[in-house]
Short mmCIF file of C-alpha atoms in Angstrom, two decimals:
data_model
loop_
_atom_site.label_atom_id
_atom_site.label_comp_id
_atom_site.label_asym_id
_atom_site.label_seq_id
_atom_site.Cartn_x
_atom_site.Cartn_y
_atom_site.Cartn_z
CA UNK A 768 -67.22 40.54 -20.32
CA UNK A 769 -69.97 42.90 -20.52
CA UNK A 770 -72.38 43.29 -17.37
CA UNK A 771 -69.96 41.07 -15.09
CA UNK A 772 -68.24 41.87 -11.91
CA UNK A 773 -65.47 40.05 -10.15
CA UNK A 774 -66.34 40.11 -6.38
CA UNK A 775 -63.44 41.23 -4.26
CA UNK A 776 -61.17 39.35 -2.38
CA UNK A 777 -61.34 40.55 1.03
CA UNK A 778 -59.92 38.37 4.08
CA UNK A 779 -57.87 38.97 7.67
CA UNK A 780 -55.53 36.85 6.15
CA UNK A 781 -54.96 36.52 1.97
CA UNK A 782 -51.97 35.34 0.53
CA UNK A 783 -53.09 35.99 -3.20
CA UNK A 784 -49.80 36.54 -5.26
CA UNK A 785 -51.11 36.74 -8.89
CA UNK A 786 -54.12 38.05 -10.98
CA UNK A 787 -54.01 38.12 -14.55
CA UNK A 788 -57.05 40.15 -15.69
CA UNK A 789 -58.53 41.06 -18.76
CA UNK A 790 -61.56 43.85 -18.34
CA UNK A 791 -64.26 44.28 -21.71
CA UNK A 792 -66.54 47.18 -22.06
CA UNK A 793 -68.86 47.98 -18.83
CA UNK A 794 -66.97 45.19 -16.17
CA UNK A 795 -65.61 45.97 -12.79
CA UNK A 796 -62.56 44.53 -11.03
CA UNK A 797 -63.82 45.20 -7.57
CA UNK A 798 -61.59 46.28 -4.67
CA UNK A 799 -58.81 44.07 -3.49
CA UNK A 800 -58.62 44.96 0.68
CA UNK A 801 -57.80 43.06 3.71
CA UNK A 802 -55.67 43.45 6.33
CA UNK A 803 -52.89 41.75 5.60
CA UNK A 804 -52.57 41.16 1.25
CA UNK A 805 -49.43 39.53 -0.34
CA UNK A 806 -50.69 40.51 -4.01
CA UNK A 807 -47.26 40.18 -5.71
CA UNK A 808 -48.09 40.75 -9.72
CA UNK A 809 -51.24 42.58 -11.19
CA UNK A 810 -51.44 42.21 -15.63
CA UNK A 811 -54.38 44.20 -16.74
CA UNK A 812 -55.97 45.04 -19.88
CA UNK A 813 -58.46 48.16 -19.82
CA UNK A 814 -60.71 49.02 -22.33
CA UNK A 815 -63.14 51.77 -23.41
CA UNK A 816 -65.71 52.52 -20.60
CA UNK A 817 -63.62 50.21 -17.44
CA UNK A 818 -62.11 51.16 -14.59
CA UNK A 819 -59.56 49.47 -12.55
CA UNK A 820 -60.48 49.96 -8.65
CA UNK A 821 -58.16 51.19 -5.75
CA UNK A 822 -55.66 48.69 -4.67
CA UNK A 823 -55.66 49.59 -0.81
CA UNK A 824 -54.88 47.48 3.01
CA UNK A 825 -53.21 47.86 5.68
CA UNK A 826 -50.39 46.32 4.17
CA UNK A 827 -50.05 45.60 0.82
CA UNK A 828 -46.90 44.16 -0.88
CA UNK A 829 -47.30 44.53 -4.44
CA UNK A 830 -44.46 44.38 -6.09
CA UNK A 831 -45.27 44.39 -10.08
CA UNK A 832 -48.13 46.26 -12.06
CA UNK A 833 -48.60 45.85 -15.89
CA UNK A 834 -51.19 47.80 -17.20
CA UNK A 835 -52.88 48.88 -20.33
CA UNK A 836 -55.02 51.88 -20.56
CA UNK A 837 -57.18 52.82 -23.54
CA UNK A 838 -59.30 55.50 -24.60
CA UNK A 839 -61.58 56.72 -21.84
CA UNK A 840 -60.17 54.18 -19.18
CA UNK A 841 -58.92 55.19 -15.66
CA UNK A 842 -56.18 53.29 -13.18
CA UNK A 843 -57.44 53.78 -9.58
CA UNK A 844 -55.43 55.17 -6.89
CA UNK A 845 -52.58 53.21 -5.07
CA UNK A 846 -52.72 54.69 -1.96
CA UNK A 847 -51.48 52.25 1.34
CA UNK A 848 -50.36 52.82 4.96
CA UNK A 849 -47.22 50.90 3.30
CA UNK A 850 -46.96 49.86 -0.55
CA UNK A 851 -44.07 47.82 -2.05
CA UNK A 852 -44.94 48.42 -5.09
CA UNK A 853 -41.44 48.08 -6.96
CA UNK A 854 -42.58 47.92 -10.67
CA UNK A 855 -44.75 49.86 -12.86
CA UNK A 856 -45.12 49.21 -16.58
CA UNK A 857 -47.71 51.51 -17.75
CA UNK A 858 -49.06 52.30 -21.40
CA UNK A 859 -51.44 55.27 -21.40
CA UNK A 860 -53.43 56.47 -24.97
CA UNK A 861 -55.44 59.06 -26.16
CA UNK A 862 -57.76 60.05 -22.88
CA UNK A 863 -56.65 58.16 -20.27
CA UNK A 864 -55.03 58.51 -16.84
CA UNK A 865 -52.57 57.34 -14.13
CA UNK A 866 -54.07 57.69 -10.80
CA UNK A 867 -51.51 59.47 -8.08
CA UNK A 868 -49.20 57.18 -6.74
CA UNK A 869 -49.13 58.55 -2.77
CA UNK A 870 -48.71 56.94 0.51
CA UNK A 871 -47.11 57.38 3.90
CA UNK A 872 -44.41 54.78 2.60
CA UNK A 873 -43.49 54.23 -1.06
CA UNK A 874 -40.90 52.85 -2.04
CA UNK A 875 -41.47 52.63 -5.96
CA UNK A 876 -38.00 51.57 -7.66
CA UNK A 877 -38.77 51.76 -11.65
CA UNK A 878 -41.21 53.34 -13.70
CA UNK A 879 -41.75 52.76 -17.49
CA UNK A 880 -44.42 54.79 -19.21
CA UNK A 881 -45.70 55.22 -22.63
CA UNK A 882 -47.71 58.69 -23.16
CA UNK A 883 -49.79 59.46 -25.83
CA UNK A 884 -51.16 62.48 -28.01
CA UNK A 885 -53.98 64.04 -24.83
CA UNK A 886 -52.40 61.91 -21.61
CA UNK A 887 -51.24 62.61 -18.45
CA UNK A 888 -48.84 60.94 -15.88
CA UNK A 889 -49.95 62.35 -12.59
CA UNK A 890 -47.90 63.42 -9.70
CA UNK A 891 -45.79 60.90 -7.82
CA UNK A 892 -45.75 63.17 -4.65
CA UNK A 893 -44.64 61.28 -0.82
CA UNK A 894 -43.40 61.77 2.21
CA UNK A 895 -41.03 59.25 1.46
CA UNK A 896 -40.50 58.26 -1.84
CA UNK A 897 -37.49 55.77 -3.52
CA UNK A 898 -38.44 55.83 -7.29
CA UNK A 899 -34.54 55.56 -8.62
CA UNK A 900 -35.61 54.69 -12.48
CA UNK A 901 -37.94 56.21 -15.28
CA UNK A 902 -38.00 55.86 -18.37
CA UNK A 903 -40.65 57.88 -19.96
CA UNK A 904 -41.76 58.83 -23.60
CA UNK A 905 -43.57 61.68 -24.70
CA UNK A 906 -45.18 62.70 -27.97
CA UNK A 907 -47.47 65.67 -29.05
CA UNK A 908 -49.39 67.78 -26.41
CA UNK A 909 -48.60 65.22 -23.36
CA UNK A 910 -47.10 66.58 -20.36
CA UNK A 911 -45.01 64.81 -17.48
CA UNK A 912 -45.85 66.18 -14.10
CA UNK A 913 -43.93 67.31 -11.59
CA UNK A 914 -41.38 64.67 -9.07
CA UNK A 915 -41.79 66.53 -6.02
CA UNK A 916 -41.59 65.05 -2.32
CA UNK A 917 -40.10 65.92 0.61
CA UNK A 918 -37.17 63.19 0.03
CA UNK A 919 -36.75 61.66 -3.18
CA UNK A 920 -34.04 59.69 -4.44
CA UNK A 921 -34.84 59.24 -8.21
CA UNK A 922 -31.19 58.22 -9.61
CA UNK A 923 -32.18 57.98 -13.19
CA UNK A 924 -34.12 59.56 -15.73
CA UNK A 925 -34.43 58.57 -19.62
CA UNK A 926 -36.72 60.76 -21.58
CA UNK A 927 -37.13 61.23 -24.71
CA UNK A 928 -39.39 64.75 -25.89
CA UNK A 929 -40.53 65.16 -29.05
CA UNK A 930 -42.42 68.28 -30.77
CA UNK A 931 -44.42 70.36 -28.33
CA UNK A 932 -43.90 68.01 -25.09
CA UNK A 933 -42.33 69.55 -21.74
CA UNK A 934 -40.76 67.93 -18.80
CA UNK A 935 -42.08 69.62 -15.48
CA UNK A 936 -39.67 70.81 -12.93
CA UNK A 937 -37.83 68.52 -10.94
CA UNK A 938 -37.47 70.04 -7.51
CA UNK A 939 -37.18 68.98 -3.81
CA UNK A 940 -35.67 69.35 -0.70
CA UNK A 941 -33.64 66.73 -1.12
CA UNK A 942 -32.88 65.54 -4.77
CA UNK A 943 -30.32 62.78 -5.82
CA UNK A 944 -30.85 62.43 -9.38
CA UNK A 945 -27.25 61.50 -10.34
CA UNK A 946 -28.51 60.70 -14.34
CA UNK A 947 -30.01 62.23 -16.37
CA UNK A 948 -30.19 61.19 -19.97
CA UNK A 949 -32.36 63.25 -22.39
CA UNK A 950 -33.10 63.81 -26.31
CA UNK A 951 -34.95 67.29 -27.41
CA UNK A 952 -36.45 67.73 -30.85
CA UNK A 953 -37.97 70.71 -32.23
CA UNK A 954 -40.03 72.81 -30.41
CA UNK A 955 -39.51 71.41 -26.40
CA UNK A 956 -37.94 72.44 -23.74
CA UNK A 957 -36.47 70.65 -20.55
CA UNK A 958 -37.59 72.58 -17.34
CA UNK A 959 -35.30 73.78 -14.64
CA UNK A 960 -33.19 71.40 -12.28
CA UNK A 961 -33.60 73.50 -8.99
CA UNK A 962 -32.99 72.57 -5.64
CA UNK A 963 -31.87 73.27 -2.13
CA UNK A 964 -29.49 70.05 -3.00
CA UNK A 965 -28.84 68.71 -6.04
CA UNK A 966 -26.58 66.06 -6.52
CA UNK A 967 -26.75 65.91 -10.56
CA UNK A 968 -23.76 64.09 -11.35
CA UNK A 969 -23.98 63.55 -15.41
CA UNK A 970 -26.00 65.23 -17.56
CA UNK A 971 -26.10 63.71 -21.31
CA UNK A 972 -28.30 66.11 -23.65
CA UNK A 973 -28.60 65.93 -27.30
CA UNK A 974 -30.27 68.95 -28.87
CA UNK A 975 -31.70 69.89 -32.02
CA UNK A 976 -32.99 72.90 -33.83
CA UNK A 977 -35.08 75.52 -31.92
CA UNK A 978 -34.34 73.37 -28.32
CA UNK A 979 -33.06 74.77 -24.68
CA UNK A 980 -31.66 73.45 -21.81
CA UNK A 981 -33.23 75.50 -18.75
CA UNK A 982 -30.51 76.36 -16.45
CA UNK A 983 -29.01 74.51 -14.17
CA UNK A 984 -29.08 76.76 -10.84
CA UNK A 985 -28.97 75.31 -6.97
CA UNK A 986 -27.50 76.41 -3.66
CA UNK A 987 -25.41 73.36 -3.87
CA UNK A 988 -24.93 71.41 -7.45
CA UNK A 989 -22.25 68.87 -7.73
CA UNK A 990 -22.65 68.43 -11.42
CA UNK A 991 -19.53 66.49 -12.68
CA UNK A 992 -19.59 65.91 -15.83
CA UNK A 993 -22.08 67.84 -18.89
CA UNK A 994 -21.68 65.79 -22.48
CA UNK A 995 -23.89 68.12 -24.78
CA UNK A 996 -24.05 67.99 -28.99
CA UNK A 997 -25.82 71.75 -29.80
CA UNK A 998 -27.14 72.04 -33.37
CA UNK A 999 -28.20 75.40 -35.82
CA UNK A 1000 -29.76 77.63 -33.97
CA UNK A 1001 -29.42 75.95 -30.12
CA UNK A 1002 -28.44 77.53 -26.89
CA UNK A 1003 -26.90 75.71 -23.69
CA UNK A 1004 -28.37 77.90 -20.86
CA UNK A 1005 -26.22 79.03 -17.86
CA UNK A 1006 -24.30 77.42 -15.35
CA UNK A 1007 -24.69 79.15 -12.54
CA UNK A 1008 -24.48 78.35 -8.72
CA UNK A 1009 -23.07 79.27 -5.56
CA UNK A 1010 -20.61 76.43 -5.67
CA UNK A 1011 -20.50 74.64 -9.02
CA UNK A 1012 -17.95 71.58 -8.83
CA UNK A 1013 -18.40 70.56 -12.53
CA UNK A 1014 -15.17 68.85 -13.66
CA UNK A 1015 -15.89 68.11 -17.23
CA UNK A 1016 -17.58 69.67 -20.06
CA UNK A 1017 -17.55 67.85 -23.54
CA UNK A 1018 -19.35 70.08 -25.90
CA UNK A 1019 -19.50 69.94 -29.66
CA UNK A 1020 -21.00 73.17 -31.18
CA UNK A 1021 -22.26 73.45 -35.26
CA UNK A 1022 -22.70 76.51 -36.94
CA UNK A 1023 -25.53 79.19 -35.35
CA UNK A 1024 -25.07 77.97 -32.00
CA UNK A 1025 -23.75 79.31 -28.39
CA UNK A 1026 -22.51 77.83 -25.47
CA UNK A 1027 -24.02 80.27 -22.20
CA UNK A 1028 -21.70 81.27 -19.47
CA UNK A 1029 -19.71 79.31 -17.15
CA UNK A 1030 -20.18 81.73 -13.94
CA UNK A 1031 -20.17 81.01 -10.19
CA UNK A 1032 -18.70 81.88 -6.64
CA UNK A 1033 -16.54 79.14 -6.97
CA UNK A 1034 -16.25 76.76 -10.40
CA UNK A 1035 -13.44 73.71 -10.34
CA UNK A 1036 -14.11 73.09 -13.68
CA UNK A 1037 -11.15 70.62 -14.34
CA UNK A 1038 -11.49 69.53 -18.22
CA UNK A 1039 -13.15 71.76 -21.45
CA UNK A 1040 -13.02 69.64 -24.24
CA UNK A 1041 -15.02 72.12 -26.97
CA UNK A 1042 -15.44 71.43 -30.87
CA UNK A 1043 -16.50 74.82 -32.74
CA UNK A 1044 -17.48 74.34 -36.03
CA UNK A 1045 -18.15 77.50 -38.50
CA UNK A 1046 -20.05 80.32 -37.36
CA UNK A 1047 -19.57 79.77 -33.65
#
């Protein structure tokens, strides 16, 4: 509560595998360090005015994080020689921050976040980086920043944009997103997939009124298969490339709306499968 601190937990050798915290108005949760820490699961609740303190050792092997951010509350860095961290499960509101995720070795496997009207998700930036899942929503005026690391391997991504939100680039030198499953309302856009190699292999996108897709452009893209449902007024922007091997293309289009071109050095698209409507 108020006024207390809990003392950190500091030893050559700690084996501690679970803390289940709960931090009040002005409290602490001092540093958890040692040489050698087996801290498996982290729950904590942070409220107005606390701050969570940086998780860091020489080795540290947590694997799950569960943590709840309100207004004016911050998550400390994870930063490690090597981190395990597998899990995060992250609910950010109005003011509040992730710390950056960085170290030498990450190998970060799923990501759930909830953002907020004024929150951020900072950048998960590595030399070596394994996130394969996120699922992220955004609402008004949040922002998701950019996935960019020198190797990154994120297989999936579910997002969901609603009015005013933007997903930052994805780029790399080396990308494997193979799925990418998104929903744009009115008034967002989903930035470009660019790379030196992409291996985007489906791409499900529903959009509404007013709502692009930013082009899909890369030295090498081995997109295989594009489902896309294009409302009034709704453009699917260029595929482009220098080799494009997309084999299917299921597209439904409704009145007001156009599909861009299919150009590129070499295309072996295999099946079109297009439903034009009136006025299209």
């Amino acid at each position: 509560t108020a006024g207390t601190t809990l003392c950190t937990l500091s030893s050559h050798k700690t084996t501690l595998r679970s803390l289940v915290c709960t931090l009040t108005a002005g409290t602490t949760l001092c540093t958890l360090s040692s040489h050698k820490t087996t801290l498996r699961s982290l729950v904590c609740t942070l409220t107005a005015g606390t701050t969570l303190c940086t998780l860091s050792s020489h080795k540290t092997t947590l694997r799950s994080l569960v943590c709840t951010l309100t207004a004016d509350t911050t998550l400390g860095t994870l930063s490690s020689h090597k981190t395990t961290l597998r899990s995060l499960v992250c609910t950010l509101t109005a003011d509040t921050t992730l710390g950056t995720l960085s170290s030498h070795k990450t190998t970060l496997r799923s990501l759930v976040c909830t953002l907020t009207a004024g929150t951020t998700l900072c950048t998960l930036s590595s030399h070596k980086t394994t996130l394969r899942s996120l699922v992220c929503t955004l609402t008004a005026d949040t922002t998701l920043c950019t996935l960019s690391s020198h190797k990154t391997t994120l297989r999936s991504l579910v997002c969901t944009l609603t009015a005013d939100t933007t997903l930052c680039t994805l780029s790399s030198h080396k990308t494997t997103l193979r799925s990418l499953v998104c929903t744009l309302t009115a008034d967002t856009t989903l930035g470009t997939l660019f790379s030196h190699k992409t291996t985007l292999r489906s791409l499900v996108c529903t959009l509404t009124a007013d709502t692009t897709v930013g082009t899909l452009s890369s030295h090498k893209t081995t997109l295989r298969s594009l489902v896309c449902t294009l409302t009034a007024d709704t453009t699917l922007g260029t595929l482009s490339s220098h080799k494009t091997t997309l084999r299917s293309l299921v597209c439904t289009l409704t009145a007001g709306t156009t599909l861009g071109t299919l150009s590129s050095h070499k295309t072996t698209l295999r099946s079109l499968v297009c439903t034009l409507t009136a006025g299209t």
